[in-house]
C-alpha cells in the first residue's frame, strides 16, 4: 500500500510539466536531438530525488527522537498551510536561464520540486510508513535503518516520477507534438494544491 | 483568476502561432499632441465580416493628460509556456501602456468588454523612478518571469542611463532595474531577446533632452544619437558586448529577432545615415564567439524640390526615407520596413537574412509624395507608414502614421493627421479599401502603435521551435 502510494505520487509529479519533462522536451527540440532530451531526464530526476530525500530524512530523523504523533501533526499543519499558499498565491517560480549545464539542470529541478512542495506531499506516506525492522525504540542504532527506509521511499517515488516524465517527454517529442499542450495542459497547480492540503489533513487525521 | 486550460492565445512555437485565428480587434495608442486632452486607447474592428469593419468601435480615455502614448504590450504571452517556469494558465488580458512623456504606466483590462478596456491600475512616474531609477518608459515585453519595460531616461533630472525595469507579473508593481551590470551602455530604446539562448539585445535612441523637443540638428550632424547595439546575458543580467554600427548610422531603433528559437539573428532598422540621408536595415548574428552586425538593406534618400520640403530638410534637397519601424512575420520570412519620410511600406523576403529580396511596396503619405489612400483618392495624406504590425498568420499588415509628437511637427509641419491602414499581404501588397479609419475617427488624436487582439508578430516570444 505504501509502495503504491509512493509510486502513484511519483507518477503524479512526473506528469506535471513544471517538474521537468517539458524542459527536457525543450532541450531536445532546441538541439534537434532526442539524445539531448534523454540526457536531461536523469539530472531532473536527481534534483527531484534530492528534494524529496530532504523531507524523508527529516521525517525519519525526527521520528527517532521525538514523539511521532506530534511530528505528524506539526508536519500536517505545515502541509495544509503550504497547500493553501500554493492554492492562493499567484506567484510563480522565477528562474531566468534556459541554457543550463546538466548539474545546473539538477539544481533547477531541486528548486522547482522544493518550491512546489513535492517532498512535503509524501508526508502522510512517510509519517505512517511501518518503521523498518520495528526497532524504533532502540535509539541511535535504529537511525541508520530508518534513514535507509526513508531514502528507499524517496527512491521508489523518484523512479516512478522519472518513468512518467520520461514517457510523456518522449511521446510529446516523437509523436504528439507540443500542440497537445494547448488542450491537454490542465491547471495542475490547483490540483497540486488540493493534494497538498488533503495530504496534510490526512497526516493529522491518522496521527 | 487562473484558467483551467492554457490561454488559447498562447502557442508553443511560431509554427503553431501562424495557424492562429484572425484578430477581431486592434488596439491603437492615440495621443493628444497639445497635452490638453487625455490620451486614449482606440479599439478598431478588424473583422471583415462585421458591419463595423475598419471603424473605431471602442475608446478608453486615460485619467490624466500629457502622457504621449507610444508603445505598449500584453501582460502575458506565449512565453508563459517556457519550460523553466511555466504558468500557462494566466490570461492575456491586460495591456501595459506606458506614457513616454509622463513616465506613467497604465494597466488596462480588456477582458470583460474587449471593445472597452478599463484602466485598473496607474503607476505614477515616481514608482518607476524610485524603484528602478528610470523614466520615459517605452517597449513592453512579456517575459517568462515578469514584464520587462525599457525606458529612455534616468530618474528625476538624470538624463540616463536608460535601461530596463522589471514589473511583477501579477501585481504590475515595479520590482526594480533589470541590469546587474550595464557595462558601457548609456543610451536606450528598444529591446528584445533570444529567449532560449539567454540573450537580450538593446538598441539606442537618445536621452530625454535629445528627443523631447524634436530632433536636434547639431546633435544629429555631430553623430551624438545612438549608433550601437548591446548584447546581454539574459540570465545573469550582464552586459556582454557593444557592437558599433559606425557613428554615421544614427539611431538603430526597432529590434526584430528571429521568432524561431533555434536561430540566433535578428534585424534592426537604422533611421538615417548622416552622410547621405539614406536609411538601412542590418542583421545581427553570432559568429565565432562574438556578435556582429551586417548591413543588408540600403534605402537611398529621394531628391526633391526644396520648396516642397520642411525647413529642416531644405538645405539637403532630398527626402530621407527615415526607417522608423520594421516588423518580421512570425514565420521569419517577411520583413516589413516603414519609410516614414518617403511614405512607403516596403516588404522584403528575408528567407536568407543576409540577402533580402524586395518583394512588394505600398505608398501612403510621404513628405513630398503625399500619396492618397484608394478609398479617399482626393485626400493628400501627411505622415507615412510608421508603426507596422503583422498578424500572426502573416496575411494582414496594419500601419499607423505618427512617429513621435515633436518629430511629427518637424517633418510634417502642416500637420501629420491621423490614419491607420490595412495591407493584405499576398503575392503583392494590396491596401484594403474598406479599412481606413482616419481624421475625425480618432477624435483629433495622433495614432501610434497597434496591438492585435490575441497577439501579433511583435508581441510574443516562443520557447519551442
PDB file of C-alpha atoms in Angstrom, chain A residues 17-18 22-26 29-32 90-101 104 108 112 178-179 181-191, chain B residues 1-6 8 10-12 16 19 81 83-89 144-145 168-170 175 195-198 234-236 260-262 463-465:
ATOM      1  CA  UNK A  17       5.152  19.814 -16.922  1.00  0.00           C
ATOM      2  CA  UNK A  18       6.624  22.140 -14.310  1.00  0.00           C
ATOM      3  CA  UNK A  22       8.691  19.943 -20.600  1.00  0.00           C
ATOM      4  CA  UNK A  23      12.165  21.332 -20.041  1.00  0.00           C
ATOM      5  CA  UNK A  24      13.625  18.055 -21.332  1.00  0.00           C
ATOM      6  CA  UNK A  25      11.459  18.311 -24.455  1.00  0.00           C
ATOM      7  CA  UNK A  26      12.531  21.925 -24.972  1.00  0.00           C
ATOM      8  CA  UNK A  29      13.887  20.425 -29.655  1.00  0.00           C
ATOM      9  CA  UNK A  30      16.427  23.203 -29.261  1.00  0.00           C
ATOM     10  CA  UNK A  31      19.273  20.860 -30.156  1.00  0.00           C
ATOM     11  CA  UNK A  32      17.091  18.856 -32.561  1.00  0.00           C
ATOM     12  CA  UNK A  90      -0.341  33.655  -7.767  1.00  0.00           C
ATOM     13  CA  UNK A  91       3.389  33.964  -7.689  1.00  0.00           C
ATOM     14  CA  UNK A  92       5.353  31.565  -9.731  1.00  0.00           C
ATOM     15  CA  UNK A  93       8.837  30.230  -9.713  1.00  0.00           C
ATOM     16  CA  UNK A  94      11.401  32.620 -11.126  1.00  0.00           C
ATOM     17  CA  UNK A  95      14.390  31.410 -12.996  1.00  0.00           C
ATOM     18  CA  UNK A  96      15.715  33.250 -15.971  1.00  0.00           C
ATOM     19  CA  UNK A  97      18.012  30.823 -17.724  1.00  0.00           C
ATOM     20  CA  UNK A  98      17.296  28.313 -20.465  1.00  0.00           C
ATOM     21  CA  UNK A  99      20.808  27.168 -21.284  1.00  0.00           C
ATOM     22  CA  UNK A 100      21.761  25.152 -18.231  1.00  0.00           C
ATOM     23  CA  UNK A 101      24.506  22.602 -17.803  1.00  0.00           C
ATOM     24  CA  UNK A 104      22.539  23.279 -13.179  1.00  0.00           C
ATOM     25  CA  UNK A 108      16.794  23.738 -11.217  1.00  0.00           C
ATOM     26  CA  UNK A 112      11.389  23.546  -8.664  1.00  0.00           C
ATOM     27  CA  UNK A 178       3.527  20.475 -28.470  1.00  0.00           C
ATOM     28  CA  UNK A 179       0.151  21.441 -29.863  1.00  0.00           C
ATOM     29  CA  UNK A 181      -0.290  21.298 -24.627  1.00  0.00           C
ATOM     30  CA  UNK A 182      -2.971  23.718 -25.714  1.00  0.00           C
ATOM     31  CA  UNK A 183      -5.743  21.293 -24.860  1.00  0.00           C
ATOM     32  CA  UNK A 184      -4.206  18.753 -22.521  1.00  0.00           C
ATOM     33  CA  UNK A 185      -2.349  21.005 -20.106  1.00  0.00           C
ATOM     34  CA  UNK A 186      -4.796  21.241 -17.251  1.00  0.00           C
ATOM     35  CA  UNK A 187      -4.055  23.654 -14.477  1.00  0.00           C
ATOM     36  CA  UNK A 188      -2.218  21.164 -12.297  1.00  0.00           C
ATOM     37  CA  UNK A 189      -1.350  23.910  -9.836  1.00  0.00           C
ATOM     38  CA  UNK A 190      -4.841  23.799  -8.392  1.00  0.00           C
ATOM     39  CA  UNK A 191      -4.964  20.023  -8.249  1.00  0.00           C
TER      40      UNK A 191
ATOM     41  CA  UNK B   1      -8.215  34.295 -11.862  1.00  0.00           C
ATOM     42  CA  UNK B   2      -6.237  31.433 -13.329  1.00  0.00           C
ATOM     43  CA  UNK B   3      -7.642  29.324 -16.136  1.00  0.00           C
ATOM     44  CA  UNK B   4      -8.095  25.548 -16.185  1.00  0.00           C
ATOM     45  CA  UNK B   5      -6.646  25.244 -19.657  1.00  0.00           C
ATOM     46  CA  UNK B   6      -3.839  27.286 -21.159  1.00  0.00           C
ATOM     47  CA  UNK B   8      -5.862  29.821 -26.123  1.00  0.00           C
ATOM     48  CA  UNK B  10      -0.558  31.091 -26.231  1.00  0.00           C
ATOM     49  CA  UNK B  11       1.368  28.971 -28.708  1.00  0.00           C
ATOM     50  CA  UNK B  12       4.378  26.808 -28.006  1.00  0.00           C
ATOM     51  CA  UNK B  16       1.740  26.896 -34.312  1.00  0.00           C
ATOM     52  CA  UNK B  19      -2.199  28.988 -37.521  1.00  0.00           C
ATOM     53  CA  UNK B  81       4.734  28.192 -21.882  1.00  0.00           C
ATOM     54  CA  UNK B  83       9.577  25.311 -19.507  1.00  0.00           C
ATOM     55  CA  UNK B  84      11.764  26.864 -16.821  1.00  0.00           C
ATOM     56  CA  UNK B  85       8.834  28.490 -15.079  1.00  0.00           C
ATOM     57  CA  UNK B  86       5.677  27.541 -16.949  1.00  0.00           C
ATOM     58  CA  UNK B  87       2.461  29.287 -15.965  1.00  0.00           C
ATOM     59  CA  UNK B  88       0.203  28.920 -18.996  1.00  0.00           C
ATOM     60  CA  UNK B  89      -2.983  29.405 -17.037  1.00  0.00           C
ATOM     61  CA  UNK B 144       8.692  34.219 -18.635  1.00  0.00           C
ATOM     62  CA  UNK B 145       9.409  35.648 -15.194  1.00  0.00           C
ATOM     63  CA  UNK B 168       5.702  41.919 -11.338  1.00  0.00           C
ATOM     64  CA  UNK B 169       3.585  39.603 -13.463  1.00  0.00           C
ATOM     65  CA  UNK B 170       0.542  39.768 -11.257  1.00  0.00           C
ATOM     66  CA  UNK B 175      10.359  45.330  -8.967  1.00  0.00           C
ATOM     67  CA  UNK B 195      14.795  33.670 -25.006  1.00  0.00           C
ATOM     68  CA  UNK B 196      16.021  30.098 -25.292  1.00  0.00           C
ATOM     69  CA  UNK B 197      19.597  31.258 -25.697  1.00  0.00           C
ATOM     70  CA  UNK B 198      19.661  33.585 -22.694  1.00  0.00           C
ATOM     71  CA  UNK B 234      19.694  37.456 -20.085  1.00  0.00           C
ATOM     72  CA  UNK B 235      20.173  35.031 -17.239  1.00  0.00           C
ATOM     73  CA  UNK B 236      22.934  36.853 -15.411  1.00  0.00           C
ATOM     74  CA  UNK B 260      12.458  30.552 -34.396  1.00  0.00           C
ATOM     75  CA  UNK B 261      14.113  29.899 -31.031  1.00  0.00           C
ATOM     76  CA  UNK B 262      16.853  27.774 -32.563  1.00  0.00           C
ATOM     77  CA  UNK B 463      10.492  28.655 -26.372  1.00  0.00           C
ATOM     78  CA  UNK B 464       9.894  25.749 -28.748  1.00  0.00           C
ATOM     79  CA  UNK B 465      10.809  25.549 -32.431  1.00  0.00           C
TER      80      UNK B 465
END
